[in-house]
Coordinates of C-alpha atoms and ligand atoms in Angstrom, one line a residue:
M71 CA 0.1 -78.5 -6.9
G72 CA -2.7 -77.7 -9.3
C73 CA -6.2 -79.9 -8.7
H74 CA -9.0 -80.1 -11.3
M75 CA -12.5 -82.2 -10.2
P76 CA -12.0 -85.2 -12.8
V77 CA -15.3 -86.7 -13.9
S78 CA -14.4 -89.9 -15.0
L79 CA -13.2 -93.1 -13.9
A80 CA -10.5 -93.5 -16.7
M81 CA -7.9 -95.1 -14.8
M82 CA -7.4 -98.0 -12.8
L83 CA -4.8 -98.5 -9.8
G84 CA -1.6 -99.6 -11.0
A85 CA 0.5 -101.7 -9.3
C86 CA 1.7 -102.3 -5.8
V87 CA 4.0 -100.2 -4.9
K88 CA 5.3 -99.8 -1.0
P89 CA 3.6 -97.5 0.1
F90 CA 5.5 -94.2 0.6
D91 CA 3.8 -93.5 4.3
A92 CA 5.3 -97.1 5.6
W93 CA 8.0 -95.2 6.3
R94 CA 7.2 -93.2 9.5
R95 CA 9.9 -94.3 11.6
R96 CA 13.4 -93.1 12.2
P97 CA 15.5 -94.2 9.3
G98 CA 17.3 -97.1 10.3
P99 CA 19.1 -99.7 7.4
G100 CA 18.3 -99.9 4.7
F101 CA 16.8 -96.5 4.8
G102 CA 16.8 -92.7 3.4
R103 CA 19.8 -92.6 1.3
P104 CA 22.0 -95.7 0.0
P105 CA 25.8 -95.4 -0.3
T106 CA 26.4 -93.2 -3.4
A107 CA 27.4 -96.5 -5.2
E108 CA 23.9 -97.2 -5.8
M109 CA 23.3 -93.7 -7.0
D110 CA 23.8 -93.1 -9.9
S111 CA 26.8 -90.4 -10.7
G112 CA 24.0 -87.4 -12.2
E113 CA 21.5 -88.2 -9.6
Q114 CA 24.7 -87.9 -6.9
R115 CA 25.1 -84.4 -8.4
R116 CA 21.7 -83.2 -8.3
V117 CA 21.4 -84.4 -4.5
T118 CA 24.3 -82.4 -4.1
V119 CA 23.2 -79.3 -5.6
L120 CA 19.9 -79.4 -3.4
E121 CA 21.5 -80.7 -0.6
R122 CA 24.0 -77.7 -0.2
C123 CA 21.0 -75.4 -0.9
L124 CA 19.1 -77.0 2.3
G125 CA 22.4 -76.9 3.8
S126 CA 23.4 -72.9 3.2
L127 CA 19.6 -72.1 4.2
A128 CA 19.8 -73.6 7.3
A129 CA 22.9 -72.1 8.7
V130 CA 21.3 -68.1 7.7
R131 CA 19.1 -65.8 10.5
P132 CA 15.4 -66.9 9.8
A133 CA 13.4 -63.9 7.8
P134 CA 11.2 -62.4 9.7
P135 CA 7.4 -63.3 9.5
P136 CA 5.5 -63.0 6.1
Q137 CA 4.0 -60.1 6.2
Q138 CA 7.1 -58.4 6.9
E139 CA 9.0 -59.6 4.3
K140 CA 10.8 -57.6 1.3
V141 CA 11.7 -60.1 -1.0
E142 CA 14.3 -58.7 -3.6
A143 CA 13.2 -60.2 -7.1
S144 CA 16.8 -60.0 -8.7
N145 CA 19.0 -61.9 -6.4
F146 CA 17.6 -65.3 -6.4
S147 CA 19.9 -67.4 -4.0
E148 CA 19.6 -64.5 -1.1
R149 CA 16.2 -64.4 -1.4
L150 CA 16.0 -68.2 -1.2
Q151 CA 17.8 -67.8 2.0
L152 CA 16.0 -64.8 3.0
N153 CA 13.0 -67.3 2.7
Y154 CA 13.9 -70.1 4.0
C155 CA 13.2 -70.2 7.3
P156 CA 13.2 -73.6 9.3
T157 CA 12.1 -73.5 12.8
K158 CA 14.6 -74.2 15.7
R159 CA 12.1 -75.4 18.1
S160 CA 9.1 -77.2 17.9
E161 CA 6.1 -74.9 18.6
V162 CA 2.7 -76.1 19.9
L163 CA -0.8 -74.8 18.4
R164 CA -1.2 -72.5 21.3
S165 CA 1.8 -70.4 20.0
L166 CA 0.6 -69.9 16.5
R167 CA -2.3 -67.5 17.5
P168 CA -1.6 -64.2 15.9
Q169 CA -1.2 -62.5 19.2
E170 CA 2.0 -64.7 20.2
E171 CA 2.8 -64.5 16.5
P172 CA 6.4 -61.7 17.2
A173 CA 6.9 -64.2 20.4
F174 CA 6.3 -67.1 18.0
A175 CA 9.0 -65.4 15.2
A176 CA 11.6 -64.4 17.9
A177 CA 11.5 -68.6 18.8
R178 CA 13.2 -69.3 16.3
G179 CA 16.6 -68.9 16.0
E180 CA 19.6 -69.5 13.7
G181 CA 20.0 -73.3 13.6
E182 CA 19.5 -76.5 12.4
A183 CA 17.1 -77.0 9.4
A184 CA 13.7 -78.9 10.3
V185 CA 14.0 -80.9 7.1
E186 CA 16.8 -83.2 5.0
I187 CA 16.7 -84.7 2.4
H188 CA 16.4 -88.6 1.7
W189 CA 16.6 -90.4 -1.3
T190 CA 15.2 -93.9 -2.2
P191 CA 15.4 -95.4 -6.4
A192 CA 11.5 -96.0 -5.6
F193 CA 10.9 -92.3 -4.2
G194 CA 14.1 -90.3 -5.6
R195 CA 14.3 -87.6 -3.3
Y196 CA 12.1 -86.5 -0.6
L197 CA 12.4 -84.3 2.6
V198 CA 12.5 -86.0 6.2
A199 CA 12.3 -84.4 9.3
A200 CA 15.4 -83.7 11.1
R201 CA 13.4 -83.6 14.1
D202 CA 10.3 -83.8 15.7
I203 CA 7.8 -80.8 14.2
A204 CA 4.8 -80.4 16.1
A205 CA 1.5 -79.9 14.6
G206 CA 0.7 -76.0 13.5
E207 CA 4.5 -75.4 13.6
V208 CA 6.4 -73.6 10.4
V209 CA 8.3 -76.1 8.9
F210 CA 9.8 -73.8 6.6
R211 CA 9.2 -70.2 4.6
E212 CA 10.2 -70.1 0.7
A213 CA 9.5 -67.5 -1.8
P214 CA 9.5 -69.2 -5.3
L215 CA 11.6 -69.4 -8.0
V216 CA 9.1 -68.5 -10.4
V217 CA 4.9 -67.4 -10.5
G218 CA 2.8 -67.4 -13.1
P219 CA -1.1 -68.1 -14.3
K220 CA -2.2 -72.1 -14.3
A221 CA -2.1 -73.5 -17.6
G222 CA -5.8 -73.4 -18.9
A223 CA -6.6 -70.5 -16.7
G224 CA -9.0 -67.8 -18.5
P225 CA -8.0 -64.7 -18.4
T226 CA -5.5 -63.4 -15.7
C227 CA -3.5 -60.7 -14.6
L228 CA 0.4 -61.9 -15.5
A229 CA 1.7 -59.7 -12.8
C230 CA -0.6 -60.3 -10.0
L231 CA -2.5 -63.4 -11.0
K232 CA -6.0 -61.4 -10.5
A233 CA -8.4 -63.2 -12.5
L234 CA -10.2 -60.9 -15.0
P235 CA -13.4 -60.9 -16.7
E236 CA -13.8 -63.1 -19.8
D237 CA -13.6 -60.0 -22.5
T238 CA -13.3 -56.8 -20.6
W239 CA -9.5 -57.1 -19.3
E240 CA -7.4 -54.1 -20.7
G241 CA -4.1 -55.4 -22.3
C242 CA -0.6 -54.5 -21.4
E243 CA 0.2 -50.9 -23.1
Q244 CA 3.1 -52.7 -24.3
C245 CA 2.8 -56.6 -25.6
G246 CA -1.5 -56.7 -25.5
A247 CA -0.9 -59.3 -22.9
P248 CA -3.7 -59.0 -19.8
L249 CA -3.1 -57.0 -16.9
C250 CA -5.5 -55.8 -13.9
R251 CA -4.4 -52.1 -14.9
P252 CA -1.5 -51.2 -16.9
Q253 CA 0.4 -50.7 -13.5
C254 CA 0.5 -54.0 -12.4
G255 CA 3.4 -54.9 -14.9
G256 CA 6.6 -54.4 -12.6
R257 CA 8.2 -57.1 -10.9
G258 CA 5.4 -60.1 -11.9
H259 CA 5.5 -58.8 -15.6
G260 CA 9.1 -57.6 -16.8
E261 CA 10.7 -55.9 -19.3
R262 CA 12.0 -59.1 -21.1
E263 CA 9.5 -60.6 -21.1
C264 CA 7.4 -57.5 -22.3
E265 CA 9.5 -57.6 -25.4
L266 CA 9.1 -60.9 -25.9
L267 CA 5.2 -61.7 -25.5
A268 CA 4.8 -58.4 -28.1
L269 CA 6.2 -60.9 -30.6
L270 CA 3.0 -62.8 -30.2
G271 CA 1.0 -60.4 -31.6
L272 CA -1.4 -60.0 -28.7
K273 CA -2.1 -56.5 -29.0
H274 CA -3.9 -56.8 -32.4
E275 CA -5.7 -59.3 -31.4
P276 CA -7.2 -57.6 -28.4
R277 CA -9.0 -60.4 -25.5
N278 CA -8.4 -63.4 -27.9
T279 CA -9.4 -65.8 -25.2
S280 CA -7.7 -69.0 -27.0
R281 CA -4.0 -66.9 -27.3
V282 CA -4.6 -66.1 -24.0
K283 CA -4.8 -69.8 -22.5
Q284 CA -2.1 -70.6 -25.2
L285 CA 0.1 -68.0 -23.0
N286 CA -0.7 -68.8 -19.6
A287 CA 0.6 -72.7 -20.7
L288 CA 3.9 -71.3 -21.6
L289 CA 4.4 -68.9 -19.3
A290 CA 5.6 -70.2 -16.5
P291 CA 8.4 -72.7 -18.3
L292 CA 9.4 -69.1 -20.1
R293 CA 9.9 -67.6 -16.6
V294 CA 12.0 -70.3 -15.8
L295 CA 13.5 -70.4 -19.0
L296 CA 14.6 -66.2 -18.2
L297 CA 15.4 -67.0 -15.1
M298 CA 18.2 -69.3 -15.7
E299 CA 19.2 -67.0 -18.1
R300 CA 19.8 -64.4 -15.6
S301 CA 21.3 -66.6 -13.0
P302 CA 23.5 -69.4 -12.7
A303 CA 22.3 -70.2 -9.0
A304 CA 19.0 -70.9 -9.9
K305 CA 19.9 -72.7 -13.2
A306 CA 21.8 -74.8 -10.8
I307 CA 18.5 -75.9 -9.1
V308 CA 16.1 -76.0 -11.7
D309 CA 18.4 -78.3 -13.7
A310 CA 18.6 -80.8 -10.2
L311 CA 14.4 -81.2 -10.0
Q312 CA 12.8 -83.8 -11.6
S313 CA 11.4 -83.2 -14.6
H314 CA 10.0 -86.8 -16.2
V315 CA 10.9 -85.3 -19.9
E316 CA 11.9 -88.6 -21.2
E317 CA 8.6 -90.3 -19.7
R318 CA 6.2 -87.3 -21.3
R319 CA 8.2 -87.6 -25.1
G320 CA 5.4 -90.6 -26.0
L321 CA 2.4 -88.7 -23.8
P322 CA 0.0 -86.3 -25.1
I323 CA 1.2 -83.6 -23.1
G324 CA 4.7 -84.2 -24.5
R325 CA 2.7 -83.6 -27.8
F326 CA 1.0 -80.8 -26.3
V327 CA 4.2 -79.0 -25.3
E328 CA 6.0 -79.5 -28.8
T329 CA 3.2 -77.4 -30.1
H330 CA 1.9 -75.2 -27.5
V331 CA 5.3 -74.5 -25.6
V332 CA 8.8 -75.6 -27.8
A333 CA 7.1 -74.6 -31.4
V334 CA 6.0 -71.0 -30.0
L335 CA 9.1 -70.1 -28.3
R336 CA 11.6 -70.8 -30.6
E337 CA 9.3 -69.9 -34.1
R338 CA 7.2 -66.8 -32.7
L339 CA 9.4 -65.5 -30.0
R340 CA 12.6 -66.5 -31.4
L341 CA 14.1 -67.8 -28.1
A342 CA 17.6 -69.2 -28.5
F343 CA 16.8 -72.2 -25.7
A344 CA 17.4 -75.5 -27.5
A345 CA 14.2 -77.7 -27.9
E346 CA 15.2 -80.0 -24.8
E347 CA 15.8 -77.8 -22.4
I348 CA 12.3 -76.0 -23.3
R349 CA 10.8 -79.6 -22.7
R350 CA 13.1 -79.8 -19.4
A351 CA 11.5 -76.7 -18.7
C352 CA 7.8 -77.6 -19.1
G353 CA 8.6 -80.7 -17.6
V354 CA 10.1 -78.9 -14.4
C355 CA 7.0 -76.7 -13.9
D356 CA 4.2 -79.4 -14.4
T357 CA 5.9 -81.8 -11.8
N358 CA 6.8 -79.6 -9.1
S359 CA 4.7 -76.5 -9.1
Y360 CA 2.1 -75.7 -6.7
Q361 CA -0.8 -74.2 -7.2
V362 CA -0.9 -70.9 -4.9
S363 CA -3.6 -68.5 -3.9
A364 CA -3.3 -65.3 -2.7
G365 CA -6.9 -64.5 -1.7
E366 CA -10.0 -66.1 -3.7
D367 CA -9.3 -64.4 -7.4
R368 CA -6.2 -64.6 -7.1
V369 CA -4.8 -68.2 -8.1
G370 CA -1.6 -69.2 -10.1
R371 CA 1.3 -71.5 -10.0
A372 CA 4.1 -71.2 -8.4
L373 CA 7.9 -73.3 -8.5
F374 CA 9.9 -73.2 -5.3
A375 CA 13.5 -75.3 -4.5
A376 CA 13.1 -77.0 -1.4
A377 CA 9.5 -77.4 -1.4
S378 CA 9.8 -79.7 -4.7
L379 CA 11.4 -82.1 -2.9
M380 CA 8.5 -83.0 -0.6
N381 CA 6.8 -86.1 -2.1
H382 CA 3.2 -87.2 -1.9
S383 CA 1.3 -88.6 0.6
C384 CA -2.6 -89.4 0.5
T385 CA -2.5 -88.7 3.9
A386 CA 0.1 -86.0 4.1
N387 CA 1.4 -84.2 6.9
T388 CA 1.8 -80.4 5.8
Q389 CA -0.1 -78.1 4.1
H390 CA 0.8 -74.7 2.7
W391 CA -0.6 -71.4 2.4
Y392 CA 0.6 -68.3 0.3
H393 CA 0.5 -65.4 1.4
D394 CA 2.7 -61.8 0.2
D395 CA 4.4 -63.9 -1.8
V396 CA 6.0 -66.4 0.7
M397 CA 4.8 -70.3 1.0
S398 CA 4.8 -71.3 4.4
V399 CA 4.9 -74.7 4.9
R400 CA 3.0 -75.9 8.0
A401 CA 2.6 -79.3 9.9
V402 CA -0.8 -80.5 10.0
V403 CA 0.0 -83.4 12.5
D404 CA 2.8 -84.1 14.8
I405 CA 5.9 -84.9 12.8
P406 CA 8.3 -87.5 14.5
E407 CA 12.2 -87.0 13.8
G408 CA 12.6 -89.5 10.9
A409 CA 9.4 -89.3 9.2
P410 CA 8.8 -88.2 5.4
V411 CA 7.5 -84.8 5.0
T412 CA 4.6 -84.8 2.9
Y413 CA 2.6 -82.7 0.7
A414 CA -0.9 -84.0 -0.7
Y415 CA -0.7 -83.8 -4.6
T416 CA -4.3 -84.2 -4.8
N417 CA -7.7 -83.0 -3.7
V418 CA -7.9 -85.7 -0.6
L419 CA -11.6 -85.7 -1.0
W420 CA -12.0 -87.1 -4.5
G421 CA -12.0 -90.8 -4.6
T422 CA -9.1 -93.4 -5.3
R423 CA -9.6 -93.8 -9.4
A424 CA -9.7 -89.9 -9.4
R425 CA -6.7 -89.2 -7.2
A426 CA -4.5 -91.9 -9.2
T427 CA -5.5 -90.4 -12.7
H428 CA -4.7 -87.0 -11.6
L429 CA -1.1 -88.7 -10.0
A430 CA -0.8 -91.1 -13.1
T431 CA -1.1 -88.3 -16.0
A432 CA 0.4 -85.0 -14.2
K433 CA 3.0 -86.5 -12.0
L434 CA 3.9 -90.0 -13.6
F435 CA 3.8 -92.1 -10.6
T436 CA 1.1 -94.6 -8.9
C437 CA 0.7 -94.2 -5.5
G438 CA 0.5 -97.3 -3.2
C439 CA -0.7 -95.8 0.3
E440 CA -3.0 -97.7 2.9
R441 CA -5.9 -95.8 1.7
C442 CA -5.0 -95.9 -2.4
L443 CA -5.2 -99.9 -1.7
D444 CA -8.1 -100.4 0.5
P445 CA -11.4 -100.2 -1.2
T446 CA -13.2 -99.0 2.0
E447 CA -10.8 -95.7 1.5
L448 CA -10.6 -96.1 5.5
G449 CA -13.6 -96.8 6.2
S450 CA -15.1 -93.8 4.7
H451 CA -16.7 -95.2 1.5
I452 CA -15.9 -92.3 -0.5
S453 CA -15.9 -94.5 -3.5
S454 CA -18.6 -96.7 -3.0
V455 CA -21.5 -96.3 -4.8
K456 CA -25.0 -97.2 -3.3
C457 CA -27.0 -100.2 -4.4
R458 CA -30.1 -100.4 -6.5
E459 CA -31.3 -103.9 -5.0
C460 CA -31.2 -103.6 -1.1
P461 CA -31.8 -100.0 0.8
Q462 CA -28.2 -100.2 2.6
G463 CA -25.9 -101.8 0.5
L464 CA -22.7 -100.1 -1.3
L465 CA -20.9 -101.3 -4.5
L466 CA -17.3 -101.5 -3.8
P467 CA -15.0 -100.6 -6.3
P468 CA -13.1 -104.1 -7.4
A469 CA -9.1 -103.8 -7.7
A470 CA -8.9 -104.3 -11.6
A471 CA -11.0 -101.5 -13.2
S472 CA -12.8 -103.6 -15.8
A473 CA -13.8 -106.0 -13.2
P474 CA -17.8 -105.5 -12.2
W475 CA -18.9 -104.0 -9.0
Q476 CA -20.2 -106.0 -5.8
C477 CA -22.2 -105.2 -3.2
R478 CA -21.2 -106.4 0.2
A479 CA -24.4 -107.1 1.6
C480 CA -26.3 -108.8 -1.1
G481 CA -23.9 -109.4 -3.4
A482 CA -25.7 -107.9 -6.8
S483 CA -22.7 -106.9 -9.3
V484 CA -22.6 -104.2 -11.6
S485 CA -20.7 -103.5 -14.5
A486 CA -18.0 -101.3 -14.3
I487 CA -19.3 -99.1 -17.5
A488 CA -22.1 -99.0 -15.6
I489 CA -20.6 -97.1 -13.0
E490 CA -18.6 -95.3 -14.9
T491 CA -21.6 -94.0 -16.3
L492 CA -23.1 -93.3 -13.4
V493 CA -20.2 -91.2 -11.9
R494 CA -19.2 -89.0 -15.4
A495 CA -23.4 -88.0 -14.9
G496 CA -22.8 -87.3 -11.3
G497 CA -19.3 -85.4 -12.2
A498 CA -21.7 -83.4 -15.0
A499 CA -24.0 -82.5 -13.0
L500 CA -21.4 -81.1 -10.5
G501 CA -20.0 -79.0 -13.6
R502 CA -23.6 -77.6 -13.8
L503 CA -24.3 -76.5 -10.5
Q504 CA -25.3 -72.9 -9.8
P505 CA -22.5 -72.5 -6.7
E506 CA -24.5 -69.3 -5.2
D507 CA -27.9 -70.9 -5.6
A508 CA -28.6 -72.7 -2.3
R509 CA -32.2 -74.2 -3.6
S510 CA -30.1 -75.6 -6.7
V511 CA -27.6 -77.1 -4.8
A512 CA -30.1 -78.4 -2.6
A513 CA -31.3 -80.1 -5.5
A514 CA -28.2 -81.5 -6.6
H515 CA -28.1 -83.1 -3.6
A516 CA -30.9 -84.8 -3.2
H517 CA -30.8 -86.1 -6.8
L518 CA -26.8 -87.2 -6.7
T519 CA -27.4 -88.7 -3.4
R520 CA -30.1 -90.7 -4.9
I521 CA -28.1 -92.0 -7.8
L522 CA -24.6 -92.4 -6.1
G523 CA -25.5 -93.1 -2.4
D524 CA -25.0 -90.5 0.6
T525 CA -20.6 -91.5 0.9
H526 CA -19.3 -90.9 -2.6
Y527 CA -17.2 -88.2 -3.1
V528 CA -18.9 -86.6 -5.9
V529 CA -22.0 -86.1 -3.3
V530 CA -19.3 -85.1 -0.6
E531 CA -18.5 -82.1 -3.2
V532 CA -21.7 -81.3 -3.1
K533 CA -22.5 -80.7 0.7
R534 CA -19.5 -78.5 1.0
A535 CA -21.1 -77.0 -1.6
L536 CA -24.3 -76.1 -0.5
V537 CA -22.5 -75.3 2.8
R538 CA -21.0 -72.6 1.3
A539 CA -24.2 -71.3 -0.9
I540 CA -26.3 -71.3 2.5
M541 CA -23.6 -69.5 4.6
A542 CA -23.4 -67.5 1.8
T543 CA -26.5 -65.8 2.0
P544 CA -26.4 -62.6 4.8
L545 CA -26.7 -64.4 8.3
A546 CA -30.3 -62.7 9.1
D547 CA -31.6 -64.2 6.1
I548 CA -30.9 -68.1 6.3
T549 CA -34.0 -69.4 7.5
Q550 CA -33.3 -71.8 11.0
A551 CA -33.8 -75.6 8.7
D552 CA -30.6 -73.8 6.9
L553 CA -28.9 -73.2 9.4
E554 CA -29.3 -76.4 11.4
R555 CA -28.4 -78.0 8.0
V556 CA -25.1 -76.7 8.3
L557 CA -24.7 -77.9 11.6
D558 CA -25.6 -81.3 10.5
L559 CA -23.3 -81.0 7.2
T560 CA -20.5 -79.0 8.7
S561 CA -20.0 -81.9 11.4
E562 CA -20.8 -84.7 9.2
L563 CA -17.9 -83.5 7.0
L564 CA -15.8 -83.0 10.0
R565 CA -16.1 -86.4 10.8
L566 CA -15.3 -87.7 6.9
A567 CA -12.1 -85.2 7.5
D568 CA -11.2 -87.6 11.2
R569 CA -10.7 -90.1 8.9
L570 CA -9.1 -89.0 5.5
Q571 CA -7.1 -86.3 5.9
P572 CA -6.6 -85.6 10.2
G573 CA -5.0 -82.3 11.6
L574 CA -5.1 -78.8 11.5
T575 CA -6.3 -78.6 7.9
K576 CA -7.3 -75.9 6.1
I577 CA -11.1 -78.2 5.5
R578 CA -11.2 -78.2 9.1
G579 CA -10.5 -75.0 9.3
L580 CA -13.3 -73.9 7.0
L581 CA -16.0 -76.5 8.6
L582 CA -15.2 -74.9 11.9
L583 CA -16.0 -71.6 11.1
E584 CA -18.9 -72.1 9.2
R585 CA -20.2 -74.4 11.6
S586 CA -19.4 -71.9 14.8
R587 CA -21.1 -68.9 12.6
A588 CA -24.2 -71.2 12.0
L589 CA -24.4 -71.8 15.7
V590 CA -24.4 -68.6 17.0
E591 CA -26.3 -67.7 14.9
L592 CA -28.5 -69.7 16.3
L593 CA -28.1 -69.1 19.6
W594 CA -28.2 -65.4 18.9
R595 CA -31.7 -66.4 17.6
C596 CA -32.4 -67.7 21.1
N597 CA -31.0 -65.0 23.1
T598 CA -32.8 -62.5 21.2
G599 CA -36.5 -64.3 20.9
A600 CA -36.2 -62.9 17.4
E601 CA -37.4 -66.9 15.8
G602 CA -40.9 -68.0 17.1
D603 CA -40.4 -70.0 20.3
A604 CA -36.8 -69.7 20.9
A605 CA -36.6 -67.8 23.7
T606 CA -38.1 -70.7 25.4
H607 CA -34.8 -72.8 24.2
L608 CA -32.3 -70.2 25.5
E609 CA -34.2 -70.6 29.0
T610 CA -33.6 -74.5 28.5
L611 CA -30.0 -74.1 28.1
I612 CA -29.5 -71.5 31.0
C613 CA -31.2 -74.2 33.1
N614 CA -29.3 -77.0 31.9
I615 CA -25.9 -74.6 33.3
P616 CA -23.7 -77.6 32.2
G617 CA -25.0 -78.1 29.0
C618 CA -25.0 -74.2 28.4
A619 CA -21.7 -74.0 29.4
T620 CA -20.2 -77.2 27.5
L621 CA -21.7 -75.6 24.6
L622 CA -20.2 -72.3 24.7
Q623 CA -16.8 -74.0 25.9
N624 CA -16.7 -75.8 22.7
L625 CA -17.7 -73.4 20.7
T626 CA -14.8 -71.4 22.2
E627 CA -12.1 -74.0 21.6
D628 CA -13.8 -74.7 17.7
L629 CA -12.8 -70.9 17.2
A630 CA -9.3 -71.1 18.8
K631 CA -8.3 -74.1 16.3
C632 CA -10.0 -72.4 13.7
E633 CA -7.9 -69.1 14.0
A634 CA -4.7 -71.6 14.8
I635 CA -5.6 -72.9 11.4
L636 CA -6.7 -70.0 9.0
L637 CA -4.1 -67.9 10.2
Y638 CA -2.3 -67.2 7.3
D639 CA -5.4 -67.6 5.3
S640 CA -7.7 -64.4 3.8
R641 CA -10.5 -66.0 5.5
F642 CA -8.9 -65.1 8.9
S643 CA -11.4 -62.0 9.7
G644 CA -14.1 -64.3 9.4
V645 CA -13.1 -65.8 12.4
K646 CA -12.4 -62.9 14.4
E647 CA -16.0 -61.7 13.5
V648 CA -17.3 -64.7 14.8
K649 CA -15.4 -64.9 17.8
Q650 CA -16.3 -61.3 18.6
R651 CA -19.9 -61.8 18.2
L652 CA -19.6 -65.5 20.9
E653 CA -18.0 -62.9 23.4
T654 CA -21.0 -60.7 23.1
L655 CA -23.0 -63.4 23.3
K656 CA -21.3 -65.3 26.1
L657 CA -21.5 -61.7 28.2
T658 CA -25.4 -61.6 27.3
I659 CA -26.2 -65.2 28.6
K660 CA -24.1 -64.3 31.7
T661 CA -25.5 -61.7 32.4
S662 CA -29.2 -63.1 32.0
L663 CA -27.6 -65.7 34.1
L664 CA -27.0 -63.9 37.0
S665 CA -30.1 -61.7 36.7
K666 CA -32.3 -64.8 37.2
E667 CA -29.8 -65.2 40.4
M668 CA -29.4 -68.9 39.0
G669 CA -25.5 -69.4 39.2
K670 CA -22.2 -67.9 39.2
I671 CA -20.8 -69.6 36.1
D672 CA -17.1 -68.6 34.8
F673 CA -17.2 -69.0 30.9
T674 CA -13.4 -68.9 30.9
D675 CA -12.6 -71.3 32.7
M676 CA -15.0 -74.6 31.8
K677 CA -13.6 -78.0 31.8
T678 CA -13.0 -78.5 28.3
G679 CA -15.2 -81.7 26.5
D680 CA -13.3 -83.9 23.7
S681 CA -13.6 -83.4 19.8
P682 CA -15.8 -80.3 18.7
R683 CA -19.6 -82.0 18.4
H684 CA -22.9 -81.0 17.7
V685 CA -25.2 -80.2 20.0
S686 CA -29.0 -79.5 19.2
I687 CA -30.4 -76.6 19.8
G688 CA -33.9 -77.9 19.5
G689 CA -36.7 -74.8 18.0
N690 CA -38.2 -76.8 14.5
Ligands
SAM160 C1 7.4 -82.7 -6.8 S1 8.4 -84.0 -7.3 C2 9.3 -84.3 -5.6 C3 10.5 -84.8 -5.6 C4 10.9 -85.7 -6.2 N1 11.0 -87.3 -5.6 C5 12.7 -86.0 -6.9 O1 13.4 -87.0 -6.9 O2 12.8 -85.0 -7.2 C6 7.3 -85.0 -7.9 C7 8.0 -86.2 -8.3 O3 8.4 -87.4 -7.3 C8 7.8 -88.6 -7.3 N2 7.3 -89.1 -6.2 C9 6.6 -88.2 -5.4 N3 5.7 -88.8 -4.7 C10 6.0 -89.8 -4.6 C11 5.1 -91.1 -4.4 N4 4.9 -91.2 -3.4 N5 5.5 -91.9 -4.4 C12 6.1 -92.3 -5.7 N6 6.9 -91.3 -6.4 C13 6.8 -90.4 -5.9 C14 6.8 -88.6 -8.5 O4 8.1 -89.1 -9.5 C15 6.8 -87.2 -8.7 O5 6.6 -86.8 -10.3

């Protein structure tokens, strides 16, 4: 679900509600779906539609892995059934290694769904594990009902979601809407849509950016409406999804929809849909869409039937990958039978108020999980701001938005407005970052750490940007000091991820990848003696065989974990590359050891260390 980096602390935590996460156990009395009498008849009907959808999906033969999937756009229910692919039994992490993927696919049989629908008045419907699900397992796969550009995005190819340069894109020959090339129309940008968009007159106003933004805001709802027109099965499902249409009426989003979607579709595109139907389609898209990306330059939003029933958690137990037009929802930690299967609707590396603002304005609810109610955010202090009065002190967010922030160490207090101004300034500096320029990112890091402190989420964001900026440079050109900085930053960020988002998450995969790349490069330099006195360091490592072996063993394990996590990710090839480099390095070190007759060391059968850790290899 879409996330944007917010720069203000406009919203406060709302009323305490029972945390959704508290229900991790098997349903007991009072848990899950209450007797029908307690659910109103409309809700009951909607649950039944979605339940039928899940039930029929569970009985069909699962689809092949996503690479081989051929999705027919025309027949919605068949498409959904083909792609809803519950795995039959728990699979352990190692089963997800790419070379074992066919076996993993074969292990899926006809059988029970991994999830079922529950309902409570406070949380509405939500998915619950119908059996134990193992970390790394694909809980289900699903093809989208519709896909479209993100609302508010710049020029984006309507067919393949490729981001287009602001002023040089070519429009569709018929309607003038953005396409990366005329032939990219077809399935993504169909005939009926093209006829309708021609009425917007884009062809006569080539590359009008504000028109394009307006188009991006209405395209997903338009595609939902056209799908409902074509397919009664799809209509039944969309009708059953939550839209918050009533609550949105008096809000800014309601007014935006009225002007930029309802009026345009009815008056300019002369669509016969009732205004309320259009409002509902907009509400369904905004409440349920997932942000999907097929590579870094192809980002959009997509609506799914089953995945729309996953409720939010700030420590979610699943993440999704979008690959070849199919979304794979994977467990990032073990999910016991009966526990809610959840997904984070916000960026979990934002502070609580930023997350709460997004959830309140885009999804219209207040999260009341343990982290949201804890001012230290599970000890991470990701919202705390550095105290000016004492060296180690942190100002913690108060429960009430307007109350002053207080330092736990020295008792100093600072007004809410002053803190908000600081965080806004930090957000603005983040917005001005030149992400490809490692030097300027490093300067911003130093500056923002001075203002906000080392733990604040704006600083965390800059640390991630710094790792990316350094590691985007060709490896051979990165200084030893910068490589060591990457080791420190990634290790620190991995510890933060352990606290806030444990498990086989994308951020863990990416951090492990960058840390491994940096470490292998440093070892390589030691090995070749390319940098200064580095050969001596290798000598030291070789003399210390257990240390050397543990280091290489940890690296091997990190890369295996990384491979399992990034299996469906476009950055997967990066893991392969660093793995090959590590294997060559191991061979060289082994040969070197043997030539020195110092040891008979088997790197493939080393005692495993605990979690991966930063191993200092010295060398200033
Ligand atoms: C994608 S839908 C999830 C399915 C939804 N519960 C339903 O009944 O259709 C998102 C909506 O579910 C509700 N929701 C999701 N997670 C929640 C949570 N942790 N606490 C309260 N409400 C939640 C909110 O109303 C939100 O806008």
